[in-house]
CSV table of C-alpha atoms in Angstrom, one decimal:
chain,number,residue,atom,x,y,z
A,1,UNK,CA,123.1,80.6,83.4
A,2,UNK,CA,125.4,81.9,86.2
A,3,UNK,CA,127.8,83.3,83.6
A,4,UNK,CA,125.0,85.0,81.7
A,5,UNK,CA,123.6,86.4,84.9
A,6,UNK,CA,127.0,87.9,85.9
A,7,UNK,CA,127.5,89.4,82.4
A,8,UNK,CA,124.1,91.0,82.3
A,9,UNK,CA,123.9,92.0,86.0
A,10,UNK,CA,126.1,95.2,86.0
A,11,UNK,CA,125.2,96.7,82.6
A,12,UNK,CA,121.6,95.7,82.4
A,13,UNK,CA,119.9,94.3,85.5
A,14,UNK,CA,121.2,96.8,88.1
A,15,UNK,CA,120.3,100.0,86.1
A,16,UNK,CA,116.8,98.6,85.1
A,17,UNK,CA,116.0,97.5,88.7
A,18,UNK,CA,117.2,100.9,90.0
A,19,UNK,CA,114.9,102.6,87.6
A,20,UNK,CA,111.9,100.5,88.5
A,21,UNK,CA,112.5,101.0,92.2
A,22,UNK,CA,112.6,104.7,91.7
A,23,UNK,CA,109.3,104.6,89.8
A,24,UNK,CA,107.7,102.5,92.5
A,25,UNK,CA,109.0,104.9,95.2
A,26,UNK,CA,107.5,107.8,93.3
A,27,UNK,CA,104.1,106.0,93.1
A,28,UNK,CA,104.3,105.1,96.7
A,29,UNK,CA,104.8,108.8,97.6
A,30,UNK,CA,101.9,109.7,95.4
A,31,UNK,CA,99.7,107.2,97.2
A,32,UNK,CA,101.1,108.4,100.6
A,33,UNK,CA,100.3,112.0,99.9
A,34,UNK,CA,96.8,111.1,98.7
A,35,UNK,CA,96.1,109.1,101.9
A,36,UNK,CA,97.4,111.8,104.2
A,37,UNK,CA,95.4,114.5,102.4
A,38,UNK,CA,92.2,112.5,102.8
A,39,UNK,CA,93.0,111.9,106.4
A,40,UNK,CA,93.4,115.6,107.1
A,41,UNK,CA,90.2,116.4,105.2
A,42,UNK,CA,88.2,113.8,107.0
A,43,UNK,CA,89.3,115.1,110.4
A,44,UNK,CA,88.3,118.6,109.3
A,45,UNK,CA,84.9,117.3,108.1
A,46,UNK,CA,84.2,115.5,111.4
A,47,UNK,CA,85.2,118.6,113.4
A,48,UNK,CA,83.3,121.2,111.4
A,49,UNK,CA,80.3,119.2,110.1
A,50,UNK,CA,80.5,120.6,106.5
A,51,UNK,CA,77.5,118.5,105.5
A,52,UNK,CA,75.2,121.0,107.2
A,53,UNK,CA,75.6,123.4,104.3
A,54,UNK,CA,72.9,121.5,102.5
A,55,UNK,CA,69.3,122.3,103.5
A,56,UNK,CA,67.2,119.5,104.9
A,57,UNK,CA,63.6,119.8,106.0
A,58,UNK,CA,60.9,117.1,106.3
A,59,UNK,CA,58.6,117.1,103.4
A,60,UNK,CA,55.6,116.6,105.7
A,61,UNK,CA,55.1,119.6,108.0
A,62,UNK,CA,51.9,118.3,109.5
A,63,UNK,CA,51.5,116.9,112.9
A,64,UNK,CA,50.5,113.4,111.7
A,65,UNK,CA,53.3,110.8,111.6
A,66,UNK,CA,51.3,108.7,109.2
A,67,UNK,CA,52.5,109.4,105.8
A,68,UNK,CA,49.3,108.1,104.2
A,69,UNK,CA,47.3,110.7,106.1
A,70,UNK,CA,49.7,113.5,105.2
A,71,UNK,CA,49.2,115.9,102.3
A,72,UNK,CA,50.5,113.8,99.4
A,73,UNK,CA,51.1,116.9,97.2
A,74,UNK,CA,54.1,117.7,99.3
A,75,UNK,CA,55.8,114.4,98.4
A,76,UNK,CA,57.5,114.1,95.0
A,77,UNK,CA,56.9,111.1,92.7
A,78,UNK,CA,59.7,108.5,93.2
A,79,UNK,CA,60.7,105.6,91.1
A,80,UNK,CA,62.5,102.7,92.8
A,81,UNK,CA,64.5,100.5,90.4
A,82,UNK,CA,65.6,97.0,91.4
A,83,UNK,CA,67.8,95.4,88.6
A,84,UNK,CA,68.3,91.7,89.0
A,85,UNK,CA,69.6,88.6,87.2
A,86,UNK,CA,68.8,85.1,88.5
A,87,UNK,CA,68.7,86.3,92.1
A,88,UNK,CA,67.1,83.3,93.5
A,89,UNK,CA,68.5,83.7,97.0
A,90,UNK,CA,67.8,87.4,97.6
A,91,UNK,CA,64.9,88.6,95.3
A,92,UNK,CA,62.3,88.4,98.1
A,93,UNK,CA,64.5,90.4,100.5
A,94,UNK,CA,65.1,93.3,98.0
A,95,UNK,CA,61.5,93.4,96.7
A,96,UNK,CA,60.1,93.2,100.2
A,97,UNK,CA,62.4,96.0,101.5
A,98,UNK,CA,61.5,98.3,98.5
A,99,UNK,CA,57.8,97.7,99.0
A,100,UNK,CA,58.2,98.5,102.7
A,101,UNK,CA,59.5,102.0,102.1
A,102,UNK,CA,57.6,104.6,104.0
A,103,UNK,CA,56.2,106.9,101.3
A,104,UNK,CA,52.7,107.7,100.1
A,105,UNK,CA,51.5,104.7,98.0
A,106,UNK,CA,50.3,106.9,95.2
A,107,UNK,CA,53.7,108.8,95.0
A,108,UNK,CA,56.0,105.8,94.5
A,109,UNK,CA,56.5,103.2,91.8
A,110,UNK,CA,58.5,100.0,92.4
A,111,UNK,CA,60.1,98.8,89.2
A,112,UNK,CA,61.6,95.3,89.1
A,113,UNK,CA,63.9,95.0,86.1
A,114,UNK,CA,64.3,91.2,85.7
A,115,UNK,CA,67.0,90.0,83.3
A,116,UNK,CA,66.9,86.5,84.6
A,117,UNK,CA,67.6,83.7,82.1
A,118,UNK,CA,66.3,80.9,84.3
A,119,UNK,CA,62.6,80.5,83.6
A,120,UNK,CA,61.9,79.1,87.1
A,121,UNK,CA,63.5,82.1,88.8
A,122,UNK,CA,61.8,84.5,86.4
A,123,UNK,CA,58.4,83.0,87.4
A,124,UNK,CA,59.2,83.2,91.1
A,125,UNK,CA,60.1,86.9,90.8
A,126,UNK,CA,57.0,87.7,88.8
A,127,UNK,CA,54.8,85.9,91.3
A,128,UNK,CA,56.4,87.9,94.1
A,129,UNK,CA,55.7,91.1,92.3
A,130,UNK,CA,52.1,90.0,91.8
A,131,UNK,CA,51.8,89.2,95.5
A,132,UNK,CA,52.9,92.7,96.5
A,133,UNK,CA,50.7,94.2,93.8
A,134,UNK,CA,47.7,92.5,95.3
A,135,UNK,CA,48.4,94.3,98.5
A,136,UNK,CA,48.0,97.7,96.8
A,137,UNK,CA,51.7,98.3,96.1
A,138,UNK,CA,52.3,100.1,92.7
A,139,UNK,CA,54.9,97.6,91.4
A,140,UNK,CA,55.9,97.0,87.8
A,141,UNK,CA,57.5,93.7,86.7
A,142,UNK,CA,59.6,94.6,83.6
A,143,UNK,CA,61.6,92.2,81.3
A,144,UNK,CA,63.3,92.6,78.0
A,145,UNK,CA,64.2,90.3,75.1
A,146,UNK,CA,68.0,90.3,75.6
A,147,UNK,CA,70.6,91.4,78.1
A,148,UNK,CA,72.4,93.9,76.0
A,149,UNK,CA,74.3,96.3,78.2
A,150,UNK,CA,73.8,94.1,81.2
A,151,UNK,CA,72.8,96.3,84.2
A,152,UNK,CA,73.2,99.6,82.4
A,153,UNK,CA,71.0,98.3,79.6
A,154,UNK,CA,68.3,97.2,82.0
A,155,UNK,CA,68.3,100.5,83.8
A,156,UNK,CA,68.3,102.4,80.5
A,157,UNK,CA,65.4,100.3,79.2
A,158,UNK,CA,63.5,100.8,82.5
A,159,UNK,CA,63.7,104.6,82.1
A,160,UNK,CA,61.9,104.4,78.8
A,161,UNK,CA,58.5,103.4,80.2
A,162,UNK,CA,55.8,106.0,80.0
A,163,UNK,CA,55.1,106.1,83.8
A,164,UNK,CA,58.7,107.2,84.5
A,165,UNK,CA,57.8,110.6,83.1
A,166,UNK,CA,55.7,111.1,86.2
A,167,UNK,CA,58.6,110.7,88.5
A,168,UNK,CA,61.1,113.3,89.8
A,169,UNK,CA,63.6,111.0,91.4
A,170,UNK,CA,64.8,107.5,91.0
A,171,UNK,CA,66.2,105.3,93.8
A,172,UNK,CA,68.3,102.3,92.8
A,173,UNK,CA,68.9,99.2,94.8
A,174,UNK,CA,70.8,96.1,93.7
A,175,UNK,CA,69.1,92.8,94.4
A,176,UNK,CA,70.8,92.1,97.7
A,177,UNK,CA,70.2,95.6,99.1
A,178,UNK,CA,67.6,96.2,101.8
A,179,UNK,CA,66.8,99.8,102.6
A,180,UNK,CA,65.2,100.8,105.9
A,181,UNK,CA,61.6,102.0,105.7
A,182,UNK,CA,62.6,105.6,106.3
A,183,UNK,CA,65.3,105.7,103.5
A,184,UNK,CA,63.4,108.0,101.2
A,185,UNK,CA,62.3,110.3,104.0
A,186,UNK,CA,66.0,110.8,104.9
A,187,UNK,CA,67.4,111.2,101.4
A,188,UNK,CA,64.7,112.8,99.2
A,189,UNK,CA,64.5,116.1,101.2
A,190,UNK,CA,68.2,116.9,100.3
A,191,UNK,CA,67.2,116.7,96.6
A,192,UNK,CA,64.0,118.5,97.0
A,193,UNK,CA,65.5,121.5,98.9
A,194,UNK,CA,68.8,121.7,97.0
A,195,UNK,CA,68.2,122.0,93.3
A,196,UNK,CA,71.9,121.8,92.4
A,197,UNK,CA,72.3,118.3,93.9
A,198,UNK,CA,71.9,115.5,91.5
A,199,UNK,CA,72.7,112.5,93.6
A,200,UNK,CA,72.4,111.4,97.3
A,201,UNK,CA,74.4,108.3,98.1
A,202,UNK,CA,74.0,106.2,101.2
A,203,UNK,CA,76.5,104.0,102.9
A,204,UNK,CA,76.6,100.3,102.6
A,205,UNK,CA,76.2,98.1,105.8
A,206,UNK,CA,77.3,94.5,105.5
A,207,UNK,CA,75.1,91.9,106.9
A,208,UNK,CA,77.6,89.0,106.5
A,209,UNK,CA,80.9,90.8,107.4
A,210,UNK,CA,81.5,88.1,110.1
A,211,UNK,CA,80.9,85.2,107.9
A,212,UNK,CA,84.5,84.4,107.2
A,213,UNK,CA,87.9,86.0,107.3
A,214,UNK,CA,87.6,87.1,103.6
A,215,UNK,CA,84.5,89.1,104.3
A,216,UNK,CA,86.2,90.8,107.3
A,217,UNK,CA,89.0,91.8,104.9
A,218,UNK,CA,86.5,93.2,102.4
A,219,UNK,CA,84.8,95.1,105.2
A,220,UNK,CA,88.1,96.8,106.1
A,221,UNK,CA,88.7,97.9,102.5
A,222,UNK,CA,85.1,99.1,101.8
A,223,UNK,CA,84.7,100.9,105.2
A,224,UNK,CA,87.7,103.1,104.2
A,225,UNK,CA,86.1,103.8,100.9
A,226,UNK,CA,82.8,104.8,102.4
A,227,UNK,CA,84.0,106.5,105.6
A,228,UNK,CA,86.9,108.4,103.9
A,229,UNK,CA,87.0,108.5,100.1
A,230,UNK,CA,83.3,109.1,99.6
A,231,UNK,CA,83.1,111.6,102.5
A,232,UNK,CA,86.1,113.5,101.2
A,233,UNK,CA,84.8,113.7,97.7
A,234,UNK,CA,81.4,114.9,98.9
A,235,UNK,CA,82.8,117.5,101.2
A,236,UNK,CA,85.5,119.0,99.2
A,237,UNK,CA,84.4,118.8,95.5
A,238,UNK,CA,80.7,117.7,95.9
A,239,UNK,CA,81.7,114.8,93.6
A,240,UNK,CA,82.4,111.1,94.1
A,241,UNK,CA,81.8,107.9,92.2
A,242,UNK,CA,78.2,106.6,92.4
A,243,UNK,CA,78.3,103.1,93.9
A,244,UNK,CA,75.6,101.9,91.5
A,245,UNK,CA,73.1,101.2,94.3
A,246,UNK,CA,71.7,102.6,97.6
A,247,UNK,CA,71.5,106.1,96.0
A,248,UNK,CA,68.8,108.5,94.7
A,249,UNK,CA,69.2,110.4,91.4
A,250,UNK,CA,67.4,113.5,90.3
A,251,UNK,CA,66.0,112.2,87.0
A,252,UNK,CA,66.5,115.5,85.2
A,253,UNK,CA,70.2,115.4,86.1
A,254,UNK,CA,70.5,111.8,85.0
A,255,UNK,CA,68.9,112.6,81.6
A,256,UNK,CA,71.0,115.8,81.2
A,257,UNK,CA,74.2,113.7,81.7
A,258,UNK,CA,73.1,111.4,78.8
A,259,UNK,CA,71.5,108.6,80.8
A,260,UNK,CA,72.9,105.1,81.2
A,261,UNK,CA,75.7,103.9,78.9
A,262,UNK,CA,77.2,100.4,78.7
A,263,UNK,CA,80.6,101.4,77.2
A,264,UNK,CA,82.3,100.1,80.4
A,265,UNK,CA,81.6,97.7,83.2
A,266,UNK,CA,81.2,100.7,85.7
A,267,UNK,CA,78.1,102.3,84.3
A,268,UNK,CA,77.5,103.9,87.7
A,269,UNK,CA,80.9,105.7,87.7
A,270,UNK,CA,80.5,106.7,84.1
A,271,UNK,CA,77.1,108.4,84.8
A,272,UNK,CA,78.6,110.1,87.9
A,273,UNK,CA,81.5,111.6,86.0
A,274,UNK,CA,79.3,112.8,83.2
A,275,UNK,CA,76.9,114.4,85.6
A,276,UNK,CA,79.8,116.0,87.5
A,277,UNK,CA,81.1,117.5,84.3
A,278,UNK,CA,77.7,119.1,83.8
A,279,UNK,CA,78.2,121.0,87.0
A,280,UNK,CA,75.9,118.9,89.2
A,281,UNK,CA,76.7,118.3,92.9
A,282,UNK,CA,76.6,115.0,94.8
A,283,UNK,CA,76.0,114.4,98.5
A,284,UNK,CA,77.1,111.5,100.5
A,285,UNK,CA,75.3,110.5,103.7
A,286,UNK,CA,77.4,108.3,105.9
A,287,UNK,CA,74.7,108.1,108.6
A,288,UNK,CA,72.2,106.6,106.2
A,289,UNK,CA,73.0,102.9,105.9
A,290,UNK,CA,71.6,100.2,103.6
A,291,UNK,CA,72.1,96.6,104.4
A,292,UNK,CA,73.7,94.4,101.7
A,293,UNK,CA,75.8,91.3,101.3
A,294,UNK,CA,79.5,90.9,100.6
A,295,UNK,CA,80.6,88.2,98.2
A,296,UNK,CA,81.7,85.3,100.4
A,297,UNK,CA,83.1,82.9,97.8
A,298,UNK,CA,86.5,83.7,96.4
A,299,UNK,CA,85.3,83.1,92.8
A,300,UNK,CA,82.6,85.7,93.2
A,301,UNK,CA,84.9,88.2,94.9
A,302,UNK,CA,87.6,87.8,92.2
A,303,UNK,CA,85.0,88.5,89.4
A,304,UNK,CA,83.8,91.5,91.3
A,305,UNK,CA,87.3,92.9,91.8
A,306,UNK,CA,88.1,92.4,88.1
A,307,UNK,CA,85.0,94.5,87.2
A,308,UNK,CA,85.8,97.2,89.8
A,309,UNK,CA,89.4,97.5,88.6
A,310,UNK,CA,89.1,97.1,84.9
A,311,UNK,CA,86.0,99.4,84.5
A,312,UNK,CA,87.5,102.5,86.1
A,313,UNK,CA,90.8,102.2,84.1
A,314,UNK,CA,88.9,101.8,80.9
A,315,UNK,CA,86.6,104.7,81.8
A,316,UNK,CA,89.7,106.9,82.5
A,317,UNK,CA,91.1,106.1,79.1
A,318,UNK,CA,87.8,107.0,77.4
A,319,UNK,CA,87.1,110.2,79.4
A,320,UNK,CA,90.5,111.8,80.2
A,321,UNK,CA,90.4,114.2,77.3
A,322,UNK,CA,86.7,115.0,77.8
A,323,UNK,CA,87.5,116.0,81.4
A,324,UNK,CA,90.4,118.1,80.3
A,325,UNK,CA,88.4,119.9,77.6
A,326,UNK,CA,85.4,120.5,79.9
A,327,UNK,CA,84.6,124.2,80.5
A,328,UNK,CA,81.8,123.9,83.1
A,329,UNK,CA,83.9,122.8,86.1
A,330,UNK,CA,86.9,124.4,87.7
A,331,UNK,CA,90.6,123.5,87.0
A,332,UNK,CA,90.8,122.2,90.6
A,333,UNK,CA,87.9,119.8,90.1
A,334,UNK,CA,89.4,118.6,86.8
A,335,UNK,CA,92.7,118.0,88.6
A,336,UNK,CA,90.9,116.1,91.3
A,337,UNK,CA,89.1,113.9,88.8
A,338,UNK,CA,92.1,113.1,86.6
A,339,UNK,CA,94.9,112.8,89.2
A,340,UNK,CA,93.3,111.9,92.5
A,341,UNK,CA,90.0,110.1,91.6
A,342,UNK,CA,91.3,108.2,88.6
A,343,UNK,CA,95.1,108.0,88.4
A,344,UNK,CA,96.1,107.6,92.0
A,345,UNK,CA,93.2,105.6,93.4
A,346,UNK,CA,92.2,103.5,90.4
A,347,UNK,CA,95.6,102.9,88.8
A,348,UNK,CA,98.6,103.7,91.0
A,349,UNK,CA,97.1,102.1,94.1
A,350,UNK,CA,96.7,98.7,92.4
A,351,UNK,CA,99.9,98.7,90.4
A,352,UNK,CA,102.3,99.8,93.1
A,353,UNK,CA,100.9,97.4,95.6
A,354,UNK,CA,101.6,94.4,93.4
A,355,UNK,CA,104.6,95.4,91.3
A,356,UNK,CA,106.5,97.0,94.2
A,357,UNK,CA,105.8,94.7,97.2
A,358,UNK,CA,105.3,91.4,95.3
A,359,UNK,CA,107.8,91.7,92.4
A,360,UNK,CA,110.4,94.5,92.7
A,361,UNK,CA,111.1,94.5,96.4
A,362,UNK,CA,111.6,90.7,96.5
A,363,UNK,CA,113.8,90.9,93.4
A,364,UNK,CA,116.3,93.3,95.2
A,365,UNK,CA,117.5,90.4,97.4
A,366,UNK,CA,119.3,89.1,94.4
A,367,UNK,CA,120.9,92.4,93.6
A,368,UNK,CA,122.6,94.0,96.7
A,369,UNK,CA,123.6,97.0,94.6
A,370,UNK,CA,120.0,98.1,94.5
A,371,UNK,CA,118.9,99.4,97.9
A,372,UNK,CA,115.3,100.3,98.8
A,373,UNK,CA,115.3,103.1,101.4
A,374,UNK,CA,113.7,102.1,104.7
A,375,UNK,CA,111.1,104.9,104.4
A,376,UNK,CA,109.9,103.4,101.1
A,377,UNK,CA,110.1,99.7,102.2
A,378,UNK,CA,108.7,100.1,105.8
A,379,UNK,CA,107.5,103.6,106.9
A,380,UNK,CA,105.3,104.7,104.0
A,381,UNK,CA,103.5,101.4,103.6
A,382,UNK,CA,103.0,101.1,107.3
A,383,UNK,CA,101.4,104.6,107.5
A,384,UNK,CA,99.3,103.9,104.4
A,385,UNK,CA,98.1,100.7,106.0
A,386,UNK,CA,97.2,102.3,109.3
A,387,UNK,CA,95.3,105.1,107.5
A,388,UNK,CA,93.4,102.5,105.6
A,389,UNK,CA,92.5,100.5,108.7
A,390,UNK,CA,91.1,103.3,110.8
A,391,UNK,CA,87.7,102.9,109.1
A,392,UNK,CA,87.2,99.5,110.9
A,393,UNK,CA,88.6,99.8,114.4
A,394,UNK,CA,87.1,96.4,115.4
A,395,UNK,CA,89.4,94.6,112.9
A,396,UNK,CA,92.7,96.3,113.8
A,397,UNK,CA,94.0,93.0,115.2
A,398,UNK,CA,93.5,91.5,111.7
A,399,UNK,CA,95.7,94.1,110.0
A,400,UNK,CA,98.5,91.7,109.1
A,401,UNK,CA,96.1,89.3,107.5
A,402,UNK,CA,94.5,92.3,105.6
A,403,UNK,CA,97.9,93.4,104.3
A,404,UNK,CA,98.7,90.0,103.0
A,405,UNK,CA,95.3,89.4,101.5
A,406,UNK,CA,95.2,92.8,99.8
A,407,UNK,CA,98.6,92.2,98.3
A,408,UNK,CA,97.3,88.9,96.8
A,409,UNK,CA,94.2,90.6,95.4
A,410,UNK,CA,96.4,93.4,94.0
A,411,UNK,CA,97.6,90.9,91.4
A,412,UNK,CA,94.1,90.5,90.0
A,413,UNK,CA,93.5,94.3,90.3
A,414,UNK,CA,96.7,95.1,88.5
A,415,UNK,CA,95.9,92.6,85.7
A,416,UNK,CA,92.4,94.0,85.4
A,417,UNK,CA,93.7,97.6,85.4
A,418,UNK,CA,96.0,96.9,82.4
A,419,UNK,CA,93.2,95.1,80.6
A,420,UNK,CA,91.1,98.2,81.0
A,421,UNK,CA,93.8,100.6,79.9
A,422,UNK,CA,94.7,98.4,76.8
A,423,UNK,CA,91.1,97.4,76.1
A,424,UNK,CA,92.1,93.8,76.0
A,425,UNK,CA,89.9,90.7,75.6
A,426,UNK,CA,88.1,90.7,79.1
A,427,UNK,CA,87.6,94.5,79.2
A,428,UNK,CA,83.8,94.2,79.0
A,429,UNK,CA,83.4,91.0,81.0
A,430,UNK,CA,80.4,91.2,83.3
A,431,UNK,CA,79.7,88.4,85.8
A,432,UNK,CA,77.0,89.1,88.3
A,433,UNK,CA,78.3,88.7,91.9
A,434,UNK,CA,76.9,85.6,93.4
A,435,UNK,CA,74.5,86.1,96.4
A,436,UNK,CA,73.8,83.7,99.2
A,437,UNK,CA,71.0,85.5,101.0
A,438,UNK,CA,68.9,82.4,102.0
A,439,UNK,CA,72.0,80.6,103.3
A,440,UNK,CA,72.9,83.6,105.4
A,441,UNK,CA,69.4,83.8,106.8
A,442,UNK,CA,69.5,80.0,107.6
A,443,UNK,CA,72.8,80.5,109.5
A,444,UNK,CA,71.6,83.5,111.5
A,445,UNK,CA,68.5,81.6,112.6
A,446,UNK,CA,70.5,78.7,114.0
A,447,UNK,CA,70.4,76.4,110.9
A,448,UNK,CA,73.3,74.4,109.7
A,449,UNK,CA,76.1,76.3,108.2
A,450,UNK,CA,77.2,75.6,104.7
A,451,UNK,CA,79.3,72.6,104.6
A,452,UNK,CA,82.5,72.2,102.6
A,453,UNK,CA,81.7,69.8,99.7
A,454,UNK,CA,84.1,67.5,98.1
A,455,UNK,CA,85.6,69.4,95.2
A,456,UNK,CA,88.4,68.2,92.9
A,457,UNK,CA,91.6,69.9,93.9
A,458,UNK,CA,92.2,70.9,90.3
A,459,UNK,CA,89.0,72.9,90.3
A,460,UNK,CA,90.3,75.0,93.2
A,461,UNK,CA,93.8,75.6,92.0
A,462,UNK,CA,94.8,79.2,90.9
A,463,UNK,CA,98.1,78.9,89.1
A,464,UNK,CA,99.0,82.6,89.0
A,465,UNK,CA,98.8,82.8,92.8
A,466,UNK,CA,100.9,79.6,93.1
A,467,UNK,CA,103.5,80.9,90.7
A,468,UNK,CA,103.9,84.2,92.5
A,469,UNK,CA,103.9,82.3,95.9
A,470,UNK,CA,106.7,80.1,94.6
A,471,UNK,CA,108.7,83.2,93.5
A,472,UNK,CA,108.3,84.9,96.8
A,473,UNK,CA,109.2,81.7,98.7
A,474,UNK,CA,112.4,81.4,96.6
A,475,UNK,CA,113.3,85.1,97.2
A,476,UNK,CA,112.7,84.5,101.0
A,477,UNK,CA,115.0,81.4,101.0
A,478,UNK,CA,117.7,83.4,99.1
A,479,UNK,CA,117.5,86.3,101.5
A,480,UNK,CA,117.6,84.1,104.5
A,481,UNK,CA,120.7,82.3,103.2
A,482,UNK,CA,122.7,85.1,101.5
A,483,UNK,CA,120.9,88.4,101.9
A,484,UNK,CA,121.3,91.2,104.5
A,485,UNK,CA,117.9,92.9,104.0
A,486,UNK,CA,115.9,90.7,106.4
A,487,UNK,CA,113.0,90.8,104.0
A,488,UNK,CA,112.6,87.0,104.4
A,489,UNK,CA,110.1,87.3,107.2
A,490,UNK,CA,107.7,89.3,105.0
A,491,UNK,CA,108.5,87.2,102.0
A,492,UNK,CA,107.6,83.9,103.7
A,493,UNK,CA,104.4,85.3,105.1
A,494,UNK,CA,103.4,86.8,101.8
A,495,UNK,CA,104.2,83.6,99.9
A,496,UNK,CA,102.1,81.6,102.4
A,497,UNK,CA,99.2,84.0,101.6
A,498,UNK,CA,99.6,83.4,97.9
A,499,UNK,CA,99.7,79.6,98.4
A,500,UNK,CA,96.6,79.6,100.6
A,501,UNK,CA,94.7,81.6,97.9
A,502,UNK,CA,96.3,79.5,95.2
A,503,UNK,CA,94.8,76.3,96.6
A,504,UNK,CA,91.4,77.9,97.0
A,505,UNK,CA,91.4,77.8,100.7
A,506,UNK,CA,89.8,81.2,101.2
A,507,UNK,CA,86.2,82.4,101.6
A,508,UNK,CA,83.4,79.8,102.1
A,509,UNK,CA,82.7,76.8,100.0
A,510,UNK,CA,79.3,76.1,98.4
A,511,UNK,CA,78.2,73.2,96.3
A,512,UNK,CA,78.2,73.7,92.5
A,513,UNK,CA,74.5,73.1,92.4
């Protein structure tokens, strides 16, 4: 083996590794420029308050603060959709929050779209809807014969009911989302007074961010998405990806864009891109927050990340030419959609993180002829990391853990990205993210926390993580013994992170029942 290695090293391994390093450095630069650009824009937005260009006035101009006593004709008809699937832990929270929205009772329809397959849960949801209906709430409990299209199919079916024709706007909340009572009063006026705006998106606020280290890591990643990416898209191009929940759509814009489609696992992003190509504008409101729950088990988080990485890549493949051929939007907006929104953020960001920092960079310890410049190995990733972390100042002390965890998750995201691009077997896999609402409520009220049950070790092992962890550990040992790069400190830390995730010691543990 040593002889084969020496014979292949100079003519094959070194040139190939140099080429891959060069490609990774180019991708790192692309990601670096993107992050710096968004950082500059967000500073400009905060200084000059560009959001004020959209008109906002309260719909009720009367002195009375009681919406029910106000002139109802000044309030548009609003549909509130709550899609759910076996949401035993959170269905009461979401339905209660939706029914508590401050809006004239004859100008709002609550629509619960229940795709539950568990008859017991189905009955519980229906009884809850009947309970609110008996209080005078206009609530509709809707079911269908199958789950075709999953969430997109449920939303599409929900829009077919005759009473929807009476509505001007539709607010969508996933089953674990709890809007404040004034949510509609703060969002609908933007749509009512700005006829070119199709979507108003609110920010997510996480009720269980402090539950475990994994939820803190998620909070850091998602805060950057909401405080920077969404804000930049809204301010510069009036376009961003709809988050699938905690947003209000103009129904005419939704219909003009072609309605809900189930061709990918990111039906929300699909609708947003199609509406954007029709010339509609989007508005993001960072000051309007909607409470929701982060996945706190690693299994749930991994399924969620697969969907969030595979779907955009698959949608990019399906829509790239449609975006290029579109004649209703500017060249600059097309470039933003194809290069920035899709290619850099949804593909390059995942691929370069795993391939460069977990595969290629460690491999260079065996080939001293291939040198990674310090700016590519240290400076650029450090700046990118700091720019990502500014969204959650309270977690800056956890930045090292965040880097290591994100690198581990980048393996799953990269795999999912290629599945989406190649339309492989799991491209349309849809697993509903597990919610633990009741458990969280019990913890917050002083009840006993979830205990770690006895689980067979084989049920918790993740072999890909263990394999990559072993590779990184071997690279670290080689670098410590023979190398001169001093990568071994990072390699050992990263291998430990892969091992910890590989044995399932991340997130919280819940009984299988």
